[in-house]
PDB file of C-alpha atoms in Angstrom:
ATOM      1  CA  SER A   1      24.759 -85.550 151.111  1.00 94.00           C
ATOM      2  CA  PRO A   2      27.444 -83.328 152.285  1.00 94.00           C
ATOM      3  CA  ALA A   3      29.431 -84.574 149.268  1.00 96.00           C
ATOM      4  CA  PHE A   4      27.164 -82.990 146.747  1.00 97.00           C
ATOM      5  CA  LEU A   5      26.729 -79.716 148.248  1.00 96.00           C
ATOM      6  CA  THR A   6      24.716 -78.018 145.336  1.00 97.00           C
ATOM      7  CA  ASP A   7      22.318 -80.788 145.435  1.00 97.00           C
ATOM      8  CA  LEU A   8      21.902 -80.351 149.246  1.00 97.00           C
ATOM      9  CA  GLU A   9      21.866 -76.578 149.029  1.00 97.00           C
ATOM     10  CA  ASN A  10      19.157 -76.946 146.056  1.00 97.00           C
ATOM     11  CA  LYS A  11      17.118 -79.137 148.611  1.00 97.00           C
ATOM     12  CA  LEU A  12      17.403 -76.900 151.627  1.00 97.00           C
ATOM     13  CA  LYS A  13      16.398 -73.720 149.574  1.00 97.00           C
ATOM     14  CA  LYS A  14      13.367 -75.738 148.135  1.00 95.00           C
ATOM     15  CA  ALA A  15      12.512 -77.080 151.958  1.00 95.00           C
ATOM     16  CA  ARG A  16      12.893 -73.312 153.172  1.00 96.00           C
ATOM     17  CA  ASP A  17      10.684 -72.040 150.308  1.00 96.00           C
ATOM     18  CA  ALA A  18       7.713 -74.842 150.555  1.00 93.00           C
ATOM     19  CA  SER A  19       4.816 -74.483 152.730  1.00 92.00           C
ATOM     20  CA  GLY A  20       3.382 -77.355 154.779  1.00 92.00           C
ATOM     21  CA  PHE A  21       5.300 -80.497 155.761  1.00 91.00           C
ATOM     22  CA  ARG A  22       8.773 -81.011 154.634  1.00 92.00           C
ATOM     23  CA  PHE A  23      11.207 -83.787 155.313  1.00 94.00           C
ATOM     24  CA  LEU A  24      14.887 -83.964 154.327  1.00 94.00           C
ATOM     25  CA  MET A  25      16.911 -86.863 155.211  1.00 95.00           C
ATOM     26  CA  ILE A  26      20.876 -86.065 154.949  1.00 95.00           C
ATOM     27  CA  ASP A  27      23.486 -88.536 155.200  1.00 94.00           C
ATOM     28  CA  GLY A  28      26.000 -87.615 157.620  1.00 91.00           C
ATOM     29  CA  PRO A  29      29.414 -89.819 158.200  1.00 93.00           C
ATOM     30  CA  CYS A  30      29.814 -90.191 162.030  1.00 94.00           C
ATOM     31  CA  PRO A  31      33.535 -91.106 162.604  1.00 96.00           C
ATOM     32  CA  PRO A  32      32.971 -92.580 166.011  1.00 95.00           C
ATOM     33  CA  GLY A  33      29.860 -94.577 165.553  1.00 95.00           C
ATOM     34  CA  HIS A  34      30.982 -95.680 161.863  1.00 95.00           C
ATOM     35  CA  LYS A  35      34.416 -96.157 163.002  1.00 96.00           C
ATOM     36  CA  HIS A  36      36.424 -94.326 160.330  1.00 97.00           C
ATOM     37  CA  ASP A  37      39.090 -91.492 160.224  1.00 96.00           C
ATOM     38  CA  PRO A  38      37.286 -88.078 160.590  1.00 96.00           C
ATOM     39  CA  ASP A  39      39.760 -86.997 157.468  1.00 97.00           C
ATOM     40  CA  ILE A  40      37.818 -89.510 154.998  1.00 97.00           C
ATOM     41  CA  SER A  41      34.157 -88.131 155.847  1.00 97.00           C
ATOM     42  CA  ILE A  42      33.387 -86.516 152.765  1.00 97.00           C
ATOM     43  CA  GLN A  43      35.055 -89.439 150.846  1.00 97.00           C
ATOM     44  CA  LEU A  44      32.494 -91.700 152.407  1.00 98.00           C
ATOM     45  CA  ALA A  45      29.729 -89.475 151.861  1.00 97.00           C
ATOM     46  CA  ARG A  46      30.721 -89.487 147.829  1.00 97.00           C
ATOM     47  CA  LEU A  47      31.133 -93.237 148.119  1.00 98.00           C
ATOM     48  CA  ALA A  48      27.654 -93.751 149.728  1.00 98.00           C
ATOM     49  CA  VAL A  49      26.397 -91.838 146.856  1.00 98.00           C
ATOM     50  CA  GLU A  50      28.041 -93.186 144.237  1.00 98.00           C
ATOM     51  CA  THR A  51      27.661 -96.970 145.128  1.00 98.00           C
ATOM     52  CA  ASN A  52      23.980 -96.384 145.667  1.00 98.00           C
ATOM     53  CA  TYR A  53      23.738 -97.233 149.141  1.00 98.00           C
ATOM     54  CA  TYR A  54      22.452 -93.700 149.684  1.00 98.00           C
ATOM     55  CA  PRO A  55      21.193 -92.634 146.316  1.00 98.00           C
ATOM     56  CA  LEU A  56      20.253 -88.971 145.963  1.00 98.00           C
ATOM     57  CA  PHE A  57      16.470 -88.328 145.007  1.00 97.00           C
ATOM     58  CA  GLU A  58      13.585 -86.324 145.799  1.00 96.00           C
ATOM     59  CA  ALA A  59      10.111 -86.156 145.945  1.00 93.00           C
ATOM     60  CA  GLU A  60       8.131 -82.901 145.295  1.00 90.00           C
ATOM     61  CA  ASN A  61       4.638 -82.301 144.921  1.00 86.00           C
ATOM     62  CA  GLY A  62       3.919 -86.003 144.121  1.00 86.00           C
ATOM     63  CA  ARG A  63       6.673 -86.029 141.532  1.00 90.00           C
ATOM     64  CA  PHE A  64      10.017 -88.403 141.885  1.00 94.00           C
ATOM     65  CA  ARG A  65      13.219 -87.457 140.608  1.00 95.00           C
ATOM     66  CA  ILE A  66      16.843 -89.019 140.738  1.00 97.00           C
ATOM     67  CA  THR A  67      18.932 -86.050 141.662  1.00 97.00           C
ATOM     68  CA  HIS A  68      22.456 -87.586 140.939  1.00 97.00           C
ATOM     69  CA  MET A  69      23.131 -90.590 138.620  1.00 96.00           C
ATOM     70  CA  PRO A  70      26.333 -92.299 139.519  1.00 96.00           C
ATOM     71  CA  GLU A  71      28.658 -92.317 136.228  1.00 93.00           C
ATOM     72  CA  GLU A  72      30.149 -95.833 137.193  1.00 93.00           C
ATOM     73  CA  ASN A  73      29.054 -98.960 138.984  1.00 90.00           C
ATOM     74  CA  VAL A  74      31.011 -98.799 142.328  1.00 96.00           C
ATOM     75  CA  PRO A  75      30.699-101.686 144.443  1.00 96.00           C
ATOM     76  CA  VAL A  76      29.291-101.123 147.828  1.00 97.00           C
ATOM     77  CA  SER A  77      32.102-102.967 149.263  1.00 95.00           C
ATOM     78  CA  GLU A  78      34.214 -99.726 148.635  1.00 96.00           C
ATOM     79  CA  TYR A  79      31.933 -97.691 150.934  1.00 97.00           C
ATOM     80  CA  MET A  80      31.796-100.518 153.613  1.00 96.00           C
ATOM     81  CA  LYS A  81      35.535-101.620 153.900  1.00 95.00           C
ATOM     82  CA  LEU A  82      36.417 -97.950 155.105  1.00 97.00           C
ATOM     83  CA  GLN A  83      34.242 -98.380 157.954  1.00 96.00           C
ATOM     84  CA  GLY A  84      35.095-100.462 160.957  1.00 95.00           C
ATOM     85  CA  ARG A  85      31.263-100.969 161.651  1.00 95.00           C
ATOM     86  CA  PHE A  86      31.305-103.350 158.778  1.00 93.00           C
ATOM     87  CA  ALA A  87      34.582-105.026 159.675  1.00 91.00           C
ATOM     88  CA  GLN A  88      32.791-108.455 160.008  1.00 87.00           C
ATOM     89  CA  LEU A  89      31.651-108.314 156.187  1.00 88.00           C
ATOM     90  CA  PHE A  90      35.524-108.696 155.156  1.00 86.00           C
ATOM     91  CA  SER A  91      36.317-111.633 157.261  1.00 79.00           C
ATOM     92  CA  ASP A  92      37.162-114.789 155.348  1.00 75.00           C
ATOM     93  CA  ASP A  93      33.977-116.261 155.990  1.00 73.00           C
ATOM     94  CA  PRO A  94      31.918-116.730 152.474  1.00 63.00           C
ATOM     95  CA  SER A  95      28.672-116.012 154.500  1.00 67.00           C
ATOM     96  CA  ASN A  96      29.410-112.618 155.569  1.00 72.00           C
ATOM     97  CA  GLY A  97      26.586-111.030 153.948  1.00 87.00           C
ATOM     98  CA  LEU A  98      28.380-108.857 151.494  1.00 91.00           C
ATOM     99  CA  THR A  99      26.755-110.533 148.502  1.00 90.00           C
ATOM    100  CA  THR A 100      23.464-110.379 150.098  1.00 92.00           C
ATOM    101  CA  ILE A 101      24.199-106.410 150.865  1.00 95.00           C
ATOM    102  CA  GLN A 102      25.013-105.706 147.228  1.00 96.00           C
ATOM    103  CA  ARG A 103      22.327-107.385 145.724  1.00 96.00           C
ATOM    104  CA  GLN A 104      20.006-105.315 148.087  1.00 97.00           C
ATOM    105  CA  VAL A 105      21.351-102.016 147.188  1.00 98.00           C
ATOM    106  CA  ASP A 106      21.421-103.005 143.364  1.00 98.00           C
ATOM    107  CA  GLU A 107      17.409-103.919 143.963  1.00 98.00           C
ATOM    108  CA  GLN A 108      16.698-100.914 145.724  1.00 98.00           C
ATOM    109  CA  TRP A 109      18.431 -98.971 143.068  1.00 98.00           C
ATOM    110  CA  GLN A 110      16.600-100.607 140.288  1.00 98.00           C
ATOM    111  CA  ARG A 111      13.359 -99.909 141.885  1.00 97.00           C
ATOM    112  CA  LEU A 112      14.542 -95.900 141.896  1.00 97.00           C
ATOM    113  CA  LEU A 113      15.223 -96.520 138.153  1.00 96.00           C
ATOM    114  CA  ASP A 114      12.263 -97.842 137.412  1.00 96.00           C
ATOM    115  CA  LYS A 115      10.163 -95.088 139.394  1.00 95.00           C
ATOM    116  CA  GLN A 116      12.224 -92.539 137.408  1.00 93.00           C
ATOM    117  CA  GLN A 117      11.442 -94.213 134.136  1.00 92.00           C
ATOM    118  CA  TYR A 118       7.700 -94.262 135.187  1.00 90.00           C
ATOM    119  CA  GLU A 119       7.744 -90.588 136.087  1.00 86.00           C
ATOM    120  CA  ASN A 120       9.574 -89.327 132.790  1.00 83.00           C
ATOM    121  CA  ALA A 121       6.723 -91.425 130.716  1.00 87.00           C
ATOM    122  CA  ARG A 122       3.877 -89.507 132.908  1.00 79.00           C
ATOM    123  CA  THR A 123       5.379 -85.933 131.365  1.00 68.00           C
TER     124      THR A 123
END
């Protein structure tokens, strides 16, 4: 994530120095596509991580590791409400899907925590 430059830089260096296949997936806010003010791009990148919508982790040589643990549980709505592409989620309709998205994000995060716990037990 461009909001966590040290993490990104470390991963880029590892990829550069590794031999064989490398894959980096970097979240990059897109003002026209995500329909947000360009001035909040880094804020959005940070919120994507802090809400666990886009968690930071790595897999290297068969080992998994979360590289950033958010300090608090920020609702995914904080990330989504700043982007026009999610405007329909903030209508008055209770079936808008925001609760489902939060549940999915929480479940995904729990799977990553479980994987991290498993990795820690292996060492």
